[in-house]
mmCIF file of C-alpha atoms and ligand atoms in Angstrom:
data_model
loop_
_atom_site.group_PDB
_atom_site.id
_atom_site.type_symbol
_atom_site.label_atom_id
_atom_site.label_comp_id
_atom_site.label_asym_id
_atom_site.label_seq_id
_atom_site.Cartn_x
_atom_site.Cartn_y
_atom_site.Cartn_z
ATOM 1 C CA HIS P 1 0.000 0.000 0.000
ATOM 2 C CA ALA P 2 0.996 3.554 -0.682
ATOM 3 C CA LYS P 3 0.727 4.446 2.992
ATOM 4 C CA ASP P 4 3.004 1.621 4.075
ATOM 5 C CA ASN P 5 5.486 2.485 1.388
ATOM 6 C CA GLY P 6 5.504 6.056 2.610
ATOM 7 C CA ARG P 7 6.268 4.920 6.118
ATOM 8 C CA ASP P 8 9.035 2.617 4.889
ATOM 9 C CA THR P 9 10.546 5.456 2.925
ATOM 10 C CA TYR P 10 10.446 7.690 5.990
ATOM 11 C CA HIS P 11 12.164 5.043 8.101
ATOM 12 C CA PHE P 12 14.690 4.445 5.362
ATOM 13 C CA PHE P 13 15.731 8.111 5.240
ATOM 14 C CA ALA P 14 15.714 8.540 8.992
ATOM 15 C CA SER P 15 17.957 5.547 9.566
ATOM 16 C CA SER P 16 20.277 6.366 6.668
ATOM 17 C CA MET P 17 20.800 9.855 8.091
ATOM 18 C CA ASN P 18 21.784 8.303 11.394
ATOM 19 C CA VAL P 19 24.147 5.954 9.614
ATOM 20 C CA ASP P 20 25.740 8.917 7.800
ATOM 21 C CA ALA P 21 26.146 10.943 10.961
ATOM 22 C CA LEU P 22 27.563 7.927 12.767
ATOM 23 C CA ALA P 23 29.967 7.165 9.931
ATOM 24 C CA ARG P 24 31.187 10.767 9.980
ATOM 25 C CA MET P 25 31.702 10.695 13.731
ATOM 26 C CA GLU P 26 33.577 7.422 13.435
ATOM 27 C CA LEU P 27 35.724 8.785 10.640
ATOM 28 C CA HIS P 28 36.441 11.914 12.652
ATOM 29 C CA GLY P 29 37.489 9.835 15.664
ATOM 30 C CA SER P 30 39.724 7.637 13.522
ATOM 31 C CA LEU P 31 41.247 10.675 11.847
ATOM 32 C CA ARG P 32 42.056 12.207 15.226
ATOM 33 C CA LYS P 33 43.768 8.979 16.241
ATOM 34 C CA ALA P 34 45.558 8.877 12.894
ATOM 35 C CA VAL P 35 47.103 12.272 13.673
ATOM 36 C CA LYS P 36 48.206 11.062 17.097
ATOM 37 C CA ASN P 37 49.551 7.739 15.794
ATOM 38 C CA ASN P 38 51.156 9.124 12.658
ATOM 39 C CA GLU P 39 49.228 7.033 10.177
ATOM 40 C CA PHE P 40 50.003 9.202 7.164
ATOM 41 C CA VAL P 41 52.434 8.632 4.347
ATOM 42 C CA LEU P 42 53.511 10.748 1.399
ATOM 43 C CA HIS P 43 53.656 9.613 -2.186
ATOM 44 C CA TYR P 44 55.579 11.613 -4.760
ATOM 45 C CA GLN P 45 54.688 12.300 -8.370
ATOM 46 C CA PRO P 46 57.394 13.497 -10.775
ATOM 47 C CA GLN P 47 57.121 16.678 -12.813
ATOM 48 C CA ILE P 48 59.046 16.761 -16.081
ATOM 49 C CA ASP P 49 60.369 19.462 -18.348
ATOM 50 C CA ILE P 50 58.406 18.809 -21.530
ATOM 51 C CA ALA P 51 61.138 19.858 -23.972
ATOM 52 C CA SER P 52 63.839 17.607 -22.487
ATOM 53 C CA GLY P 53 61.801 14.911 -20.755
ATOM 54 C CA THR P 54 63.896 15.240 -17.612
ATOM 55 C CA VAL P 55 62.519 15.363 -14.064
ATOM 56 C CA VAL P 56 62.448 18.899 -12.646
ATOM 57 C CA GLY P 57 60.465 18.441 -9.461
ATOM 58 C CA MET P 58 57.804 16.480 -7.645
ATOM 59 C CA GLU P 59 54.523 16.887 -5.797
ATOM 60 C CA ALA P 60 54.051 15.333 -2.371
ATOM 61 C CA LEU P 61 50.564 13.808 -1.987
ATOM 62 C CA VAL P 62 49.286 12.557 1.336
ATOM 63 C CA ARG P 63 47.750 9.113 1.937
ATOM 64 C CA TRP P 64 46.230 7.683 5.091
ATOM 65 C CA ARG P 65 47.418 4.223 6.048
ATOM 66 C CA ARG P 66 44.241 3.386 7.910
ATOM 67 C CA PRO P 67 44.523 0.248 10.061
ATOM 68 C CA ASP P 68 42.765 -2.693 8.357
ATOM 69 C CA GLN P 69 41.649 -0.493 5.465
ATOM 70 C CA GLY P 70 44.770 -0.060 3.391
ATOM 71 C CA LEU P 71 45.869 3.180 1.842
ATOM 72 C CA LEU P 72 43.198 5.885 1.619
ATOM 73 C CA ALA P 73 43.448 8.609 -1.035
ATOM 74 C CA PRO P 74 43.007 12.234 0.079
ATOM 75 C CA GLY P 75 39.577 12.347 -1.566
ATOM 76 C CA ARG P 76 38.372 10.103 1.258
ATOM 77 C CA PHE P 77 39.450 12.291 4.181
ATOM 78 C CA ILE P 78 40.754 15.768 3.257
ATOM 79 C CA ALA P 79 37.296 17.382 3.224
ATOM 80 C CA LEU P 80 36.556 16.145 6.755
ATOM 81 C CA ALA P 81 40.062 17.104 7.853
ATOM 82 C CA GLU P 82 39.378 20.637 6.604
ATOM 83 C CA GLU P 83 35.946 20.925 8.236
ATOM 84 C CA SER P 84 37.231 19.617 11.556
ATOM 85 C CA GLY P 85 40.460 21.597 11.586
ATOM 86 C CA LEU P 86 42.522 18.389 11.664
ATOM 87 C CA ILE P 87 44.078 19.571 8.395
ATOM 88 C CA VAL P 88 46.244 21.889 10.498
ATOM 89 C CA PRO P 89 48.245 19.120 12.259
ATOM 90 C CA ILE P 90 48.055 16.877 9.169
ATOM 91 C CA GLY P 91 49.357 19.703 6.967
ATOM 92 C CA GLU P 92 52.125 20.403 9.432
ATOM 93 C CA TRP P 93 53.189 16.760 9.326
ATOM 94 C CA VAL P 94 53.094 16.826 5.504
ATOM 95 C CA LEU P 95 55.344 19.899 5.367
ATOM 96 C CA ASN P 96 57.844 18.482 7.837
ATOM 97 C CA GLU P 97 57.947 15.085 6.156
ATOM 98 C CA ALA P 98 58.277 16.475 2.607
ATOM 99 C CA CYS P 99 61.158 18.750 3.653
ATOM 100 C CA ARG P 100 62.855 15.953 5.599
ATOM 101 C CA GLN P 101 62.569 13.570 2.630
ATOM 102 C CA ALA P 102 63.862 16.146 0.144
ATOM 103 C CA VAL P 103 66.983 16.671 2.238
ATOM 104 C CA ALA P 104 67.431 12.901 2.767
ATOM 105 C CA TRP P 105 67.397 12.408 -1.014
ATOM 106 C CA GLN P 106 69.996 15.127 -1.509
ATOM 107 C CA GLN P 107 72.178 13.562 1.153
ATOM 108 C CA ALA P 108 71.835 10.228 -0.658
ATOM 109 C CA GLY P 109 73.226 11.881 -3.779
ATOM 110 C CA MET P 110 70.102 12.765 -5.742
ATOM 111 C CA ALA P 111 70.184 16.055 -7.632
ATOM 112 C CA ALA P 112 68.355 18.783 -5.698
ATOM 113 C CA LEU P 113 64.750 18.892 -6.901
ATOM 114 C CA PRO P 114 62.031 21.185 -5.571
ATOM 115 C CA VAL P 115 59.224 19.487 -3.672
ATOM 116 C CA ALA P 116 55.664 20.844 -3.928
ATOM 117 C CA VAL P 117 53.266 20.641 -0.981
ATOM 118 C CA ASN P 118 49.510 21.338 -1.069
ATOM 119 C CA LEU P 119 48.203 23.890 1.414
ATOM 120 C CA SER P 120 44.633 24.224 2.594
ATOM 121 C CA ALA P 121 42.971 27.584 3.280
ATOM 122 C CA GLN P 122 42.318 26.310 6.816
ATOM 123 C CA GLN P 123 46.060 26.315 7.476
ATOM 124 C CA PHE P 124 45.966 30.070 6.947
ATOM 125 C CA LYS P 125 42.756 30.619 8.919
ATOM 126 C CA ARG P 126 43.178 28.287 11.866
ATOM 127 C CA GLY P 127 46.902 27.607 11.857
ATOM 128 C CA ASP P 128 50.094 29.618 11.879
ATOM 129 C CA ILE P 129 51.321 28.678 8.419
ATOM 130 C CA LEU P 130 54.292 31.052 8.526
ATOM 131 C CA ASP P 131 55.594 29.498 11.704
ATOM 132 C CA THR P 132 54.949 25.976 10.344
ATOM 133 C CA VAL P 133 56.876 26.658 7.134
ATOM 134 C CA ARG P 134 59.770 28.366 8.917
ATOM 135 C CA SER P 135 60.051 25.514 11.370
ATOM 136 C CA ALA P 136 59.895 22.799 8.655
ATOM 137 C CA LEU P 137 62.711 24.561 6.773
ATOM 138 C CA ARG P 138 64.776 25.076 9.907
ATOM 139 C CA GLN P 139 64.394 21.526 11.209
ATOM 140 C CA SER P 140 65.145 19.901 7.848
ATOM 141 C CA GLY P 141 67.769 22.336 6.619
ATOM 142 C CA LEU P 142 66.030 22.432 3.212
ATOM 143 C CA HIS P 143 66.903 25.443 1.068
ATOM 144 C CA PRO P 144 63.718 27.583 0.893
ATOM 145 C CA ALA P 145 63.884 27.764 -2.920
ATOM 146 C CA LEU P 146 63.413 23.985 -3.024
ATOM 147 C CA LEU P 147 60.029 24.202 -1.303
ATOM 148 C CA GLU P 148 57.014 25.015 -3.440
ATOM 149 C CA LEU P 149 53.648 25.716 -1.841
ATOM 150 C CA GLU P 150 50.528 24.949 -3.869
ATOM 151 C CA LEU P 151 47.668 27.352 -3.232
ATOM 152 C CA THR P 152 44.093 27.207 -4.441
ATOM 153 C CA GLU P 153 42.255 30.024 -6.146
ATOM 154 C CA SER P 154 39.658 30.030 -3.375
ATOM 155 C CA LEU P 155 42.351 30.915 -0.852
ATOM 156 C CA LEU P 156 43.567 33.744 -3.062
ATOM 157 C CA LEU P 157 40.059 34.994 -3.681
ATOM 158 C CA ASN P 158 39.671 35.138 0.037
ATOM 159 C CA ASP P 159 42.168 37.866 -0.318
ATOM 160 C CA THR P 160 41.968 39.388 3.057
ATOM 161 C CA ALA P 161 44.827 41.626 4.067
ATOM 162 C CA ALA P 162 46.018 38.917 6.455
ATOM 163 C CA VAL P 163 46.242 36.206 3.773
ATOM 164 C CA MET P 164 48.020 38.570 1.354
ATOM 165 C CA GLU P 165 50.498 39.641 4.014
ATOM 166 C CA THR P 166 51.219 36.000 4.879
ATOM 167 C CA LEU P 167 51.813 35.148 1.222
ATOM 168 C CA HIS P 168 54.178 38.087 0.805
ATOM 169 C CA GLU P 169 56.040 36.958 3.903
ATOM 170 C CA LEU P 170 56.314 33.416 2.478
ATOM 171 C CA LYS P 171 57.896 34.911 -0.664
ATOM 172 C CA ARG P 172 60.321 36.858 1.523
ATOM 173 C CA ILE P 173 61.353 33.574 3.173
ATOM 174 C CA GLY P 174 62.224 32.441 -0.347
ATOM 175 C CA VAL P 175 59.780 29.601 -1.044
ATOM 176 C CA GLN P 176 58.040 29.184 -4.418
ATOM 177 C CA LEU P 177 54.294 29.671 -4.800
ATOM 178 C CA SER P 178 52.099 27.957 -7.360
ATOM 179 C CA ILE P 179 48.396 28.069 -8.097
ATOM 180 C CA ASP P 180 46.847 24.612 -8.162
ATOM 181 C CA ASP P 181 43.886 23.573 -10.337
ATOM 182 C CA PHE P 182 44.227 26.883 -12.169
ATOM 183 C CA GLY P 183 41.093 27.922 -14.024
ATOM 184 C CA THR P 184 38.595 25.929 -11.962
ATOM 185 C CA GLY P 185 37.984 28.369 -9.106
ATOM 186 C CA TYR P 186 36.148 31.629 -9.236
ATOM 187 C CA SER P 187 38.923 33.154 -11.218
ATOM 188 C CA SER P 188 39.997 36.550 -10.149
ATOM 189 C CA LEU P 189 43.040 37.324 -12.204
ATOM 190 C CA ALA P 190 43.635 40.386 -10.055
ATOM 191 C CA TYR P 191 45.652 38.440 -7.509
ATOM 192 C CA LEU P 192 48.200 37.541 -10.211
ATOM 193 C CA LYS P 193 49.071 41.230 -10.327
ATOM 194 C CA ARG P 194 49.348 41.687 -6.579
ATOM 195 C CA LEU P 195 51.056 38.465 -5.711
ATOM 196 C CA ASP P 196 54.453 37.182 -6.737
ATOM 197 C CA VAL P 197 53.536 33.639 -7.745
ATOM 198 C CA ASP P 198 55.948 31.455 -9.678
ATOM 199 C CA LYS P 199 53.857 28.811 -11.360
ATOM 200 C CA LEU P 200 50.409 28.029 -12.747
ATOM 201 C CA LYS P 201 49.172 24.447 -12.681
ATOM 202 C CA ILE P 202 46.631 23.880 -15.472
ATOM 203 C CA ASP P 203 43.844 21.762 -14.022
ATOM 204 C CA GLN P 204 43.518 18.234 -15.334
ATOM 205 C CA SER P 205 39.911 18.827 -16.404
ATOM 206 C CA PHE P 206 41.229 21.057 -19.216
ATOM 207 C CA VAL P 207 44.148 18.782 -20.069
ATOM 208 C CA ARG P 208 41.772 15.817 -20.402
ATOM 209 C CA ASP P 209 40.075 17.532 -23.370
ATOM 210 C CA VAL P 210 43.153 18.084 -25.519
ATOM 211 C CA PRO P 211 43.978 17.784 -28.310
ATOM 212 C CA GLY P 212 40.454 16.702 -29.385
ATOM 213 C CA ALA P 213 37.965 19.214 -27.995
ATOM 214 C CA ALA P 214 38.289 22.794 -29.219
ATOM 215 C CA GLU P 215 37.228 24.410 -25.927
ATOM 216 C CA GLY P 216 39.737 22.572 -23.756
ATOM 217 C CA ALA P 217 42.492 23.251 -26.298
ATOM 218 C CA ALA P 218 41.643 26.973 -26.363
ATOM 219 C CA ILE P 219 41.703 27.190 -22.563
ATOM 220 C CA VAL P 220 45.028 25.365 -22.267
ATOM 221 C CA LYS P 221 46.518 27.618 -24.949
ATOM 222 C CA ALA P 222 45.234 30.743 -23.212
ATOM 223 C CA ILE P 223 46.602 29.707 -19.797
ATOM 224 C CA VAL P 224 50.055 29.001 -21.281
ATOM 225 C CA GLN P 225 50.055 32.432 -22.960
ATOM 226 C CA LEU P 226 48.825 34.206 -19.834
ATOM 227 C CA GLY P 227 51.403 32.455 -17.677
ATOM 228 C CA HIS P 228 54.255 33.251 -20.014
ATOM 229 C CA ALA P 229 53.174 36.873 -20.425
ATOM 230 C CA LEU P 230 53.465 37.136 -16.628
ATOM 231 C CA GLN P 231 56.811 35.297 -16.616
ATOM 232 C CA LEU P 232 55.402 32.301 -14.802
ATOM 233 C CA THR P 233 56.221 28.649 -15.274
ATOM 234 C CA VAL P 234 53.231 26.702 -16.578
ATOM 235 C CA ILE P 235 52.703 23.036 -15.758
ATOM 236 C CA ALA P 236 49.912 20.763 -16.992
ATOM 237 C CA GLU P 237 48.379 18.326 -14.508
ATOM 238 C CA GLY P 238 46.808 14.976 -15.312
ATOM 239 C CA VAL P 239 48.720 14.286 -18.520
ATOM 240 C CA GLU P 240 47.817 10.734 -19.464
ATOM 241 C CA THR P 241 48.521 10.394 -23.186
ATOM 242 C CA GLN P 242 51.347 11.096 -25.599
ATOM 243 C CA ALA P 243 48.881 13.084 -27.757
ATOM 244 C CA GLN P 244 48.200 15.404 -24.789
ATOM 245 C CA LEU P 245 51.918 15.812 -24.165
ATOM 246 C CA ASP P 246 52.571 16.582 -27.856
ATOM 247 C CA PHE P 247 49.841 19.228 -27.828
ATOM 248 C CA LEU P 248 51.238 20.813 -24.659
ATOM 249 C CA HIS P 249 54.722 20.816 -26.189
ATOM 250 C CA ALA P 250 53.398 22.537 -29.318
ATOM 251 C CA GLN P 251 51.777 25.212 -27.119
ATOM 252 C CA GLY P 252 55.056 25.835 -25.321
ATOM 253 C CA CYS P 253 53.803 24.551 -21.961
ATOM 254 C CA ASP P 254 56.877 24.160 -19.750
ATOM 255 C CA GLN P 255 56.220 21.140 -17.587
ATOM 256 C CA ALA P 256 53.959 18.108 -17.250
ATOM 257 C CA GLN P 257 52.766 15.901 -14.422
ATOM 258 C CA GLY P 258 50.572 12.854 -14.874
ATOM 259 C CA TYR P 259 50.133 9.133 -15.213
ATOM 260 C CA LEU P 260 51.897 9.200 -18.621
ATOM 261 C CA VAL P 261 55.143 9.775 -16.728
ATOM 262 C CA SER P 262 54.183 8.096 -13.454
ATOM 263 C CA ARG P 263 51.513 7.781 -10.809
ATOM 264 C CA PRO P 264 52.421 9.136 -7.374
ATOM 265 C CA VAL P 265 54.757 6.546 -5.807
ATOM 266 C CA PRO P 266 56.284 5.891 -2.363
ATOM 267 C CA ALA P 267 59.585 7.644 -1.578
ATOM 268 C CA ASP P 268 61.857 4.653 -2.267
ATOM 269 C CA GLU P 269 60.266 4.102 -5.684
ATOM 270 C CA PHE P 270 60.521 7.793 -6.455
ATOM 271 C CA ALA P 271 64.286 7.709 -5.971
ATOM 272 C CA VAL P 272 64.590 4.956 -8.628
ATOM 273 C CA LEU P 273 62.188 6.750 -10.986
ATOM 274 C CA ALA P 274 63.976 10.085 -10.638
ATOM 275 C CA ALA P 275 67.319 8.463 -11.487
ATOM 276 C CA GLU P 276 65.750 7.116 -14.697
ATOM 277 C CA LEU P 277 64.304 10.532 -15.571
ATOM 278 C CA MET P 278 67.464 12.583 -14.950
HETATM 279 P P1 C2E X 301 46.012 17.998 -6.576
HETATM 280 O O1 C2E X 301 46.900 18.765 -5.692
HETATM 281 O O2 C2E X 301 45.468 18.691 -7.772
HETATM 282 O O3 C2E X 301 46.852 16.711 -6.981
HETATM 283 C C1 C2E X 301 46.758 16.055 -8.210
HETATM 284 C C2 C2E X 301 45.872 14.832 -8.113
HETATM 285 O O4 C2E X 301 45.710 14.291 -9.417
HETATM 286 C C3 C2E X 301 46.459 13.710 -7.269
HETATM 287 O O5 C2E X 301 45.383 13.001 -6.682
HETATM 288 C C4 C2E X 301 47.131 12.843 -8.321
HETATM 289 O O6 C2E X 301 47.309 11.501 -7.925
HETATM 290 C C5 C2E X 301 46.137 12.953 -9.433
HETATM 291 N N1 C2E X 301 46.740 12.714 -10.738
HETATM 292 C C6 C2E X 301 48.019 12.919 -11.113
HETATM 293 N N2 C2E X 301 48.218 12.593 -12.400
HETATM 294 C C7 C2E X 301 47.030 12.176 -12.875
HETATM 295 C C8 C2E X 301 46.589 11.675 -14.157
HETATM 296 O O7 C2E X 301 47.325 11.594 -15.116
HETATM 297 N N3 C2E X 301 45.269 11.344 -14.261
HETATM 298 C C9 C2E X 301 44.409 11.444 -13.210
HETATM 299 N N4 C2E X 301 43.145 11.084 -13.410
HETATM 300 N N5 C2E X 301 44.790 11.893 -11.984
HETATM 301 C C10 C2E X 301 46.079 12.251 -11.821
HETATM 302 P P2 C2E X 301 45.396 12.606 -5.132
HETATM 303 O O8 C2E X 301 46.766 12.194 -4.704
HETATM 304 O O9 C2E X 301 44.262 11.653 -4.926
HETATM 305 O O10 C2E X 301 45.084 13.985 -4.417
HETATM 306 C C11 C2E X 301 43.849 14.628 -4.629
HETATM 307 C C12 C2E X 301 43.839 16.012 -4.032
HETATM 308 O O11 C2E X 301 43.936 15.952 -2.610
HETATM 309 C C13 C2E X 301 45.002 16.875 -4.477
HETATM 310 O O12 C2E X 301 44.766 17.401 -5.754
HETATM 311 C C14 C2E X 301 45.008 17.928 -3.379
HETATM 312 O O13 C2E X 301 44.036 18.896 -3.625
HETATM 313 C C15 C2E X 301 44.581 17.115 -2.164
HETATM 314 N N6 C2E X 301 45.776 16.761 -1.384
HETATM 315 C C16 C2E X 301 46.681 15.793 -1.562
HETATM 316 N N7 C2E X 301 47.645 15.825 -0.620
HETATM 317 C C17 C2E X 301 47.348 16.886 0.173
HETATM 318 C C18 C2E X 301 47.985 17.479 1.331
HETATM 319 O O14 C2E X 301 49.043 17.052 1.804
HETATM 320 N N8 C2E X 301 47.359 18.572 1.884
HETATM 321 C C19 C2E X 301 46.218 19.088 1.346
HETATM 322 N N9 C2E X 301 45.660 20.169 1.945
HETATM 323 N N10 C2E X 301 45.601 18.572 0.275
HETATM 324 C C20 C2E X 301 46.174 17.485 -0.318
HETATM 325 MG MG1 MG X 302 48.420 19.940 -5.912
HETATM 326 MG MG1 MG X 303 45.681 20.052 -9.019
HETATM 327 MG MG1 MG X 304 58.345 35.174 -9.690
#
């Protein structure tokens, strides 16, 4: 009967909401423990110079080694980490670990390559990002120019005086700044004028469309031209095919990152990969 069905539906939604809320609370609790117990690991994805094919840097990407659940990608926990503020201690660990690893590689004889680390807006709002960066550099001994901080457009759009001042101070420390997922946020190009950024990362949603779709190709072309007009390095994310790489090369895009070269890999594998790509 319709009435019974209605009641069943009501019960279904009510109980599924409870399950969702419970799952979130459980995840939050586990994430808090993960911070305490150091359950995170970094994988590294190479970035190549398109013209020469050689490795010119890497991006550090966090994973959660969740007990009994294997390795969790950031898509499974970063949003909750941001909402709950846990991104502040997680982000601090990421910065420290990436800097430590970069110096360990140099000491093992690898050519000095910059390491890129993703920052969340919450690290500016709730955390003391300046202090965190200074301390990661000091403790590791990493040269500031070898640390690149990836910012999102939403952070830059947030352009309060405090955020702008912090970013200027980061530049004074000597680290590199890049804009991640460029072109996907509410683009305000104004910040490019006010802020001394070093690199634009073309979002993979545009790269996916080339060389086939005219719109994607036009956007990629325009970002490369804009970046170069502003004397910025331009890197394409999510490069999966040789045809995409050829198109990017033809457009004069400087660097590429994507599965075509390698997926993000654990530190020991990265060392082997980098040696092959030198
Ligand atoms: P992102 O910074 O834009 O990183 C690039 C993402 O694209 C990575 O996903 C990478 O594995 C993936 N990727 C790279 N090449 C390809 C490709 O050729 N094809 C496809 N389909 N994907 C590719 P991942 O590692 O799952 O990270 C997802 C996002 O999580 C990152 O996007 C970043 O926004 C965030 N994230 C990762 N690590 C951290 C971190 O330490 N802190 C913060 N705040 N966010 C992080
Ligand atoms: Mg990134
Ligand atoms: Mg990106
Ligand atoms: Mg510059």
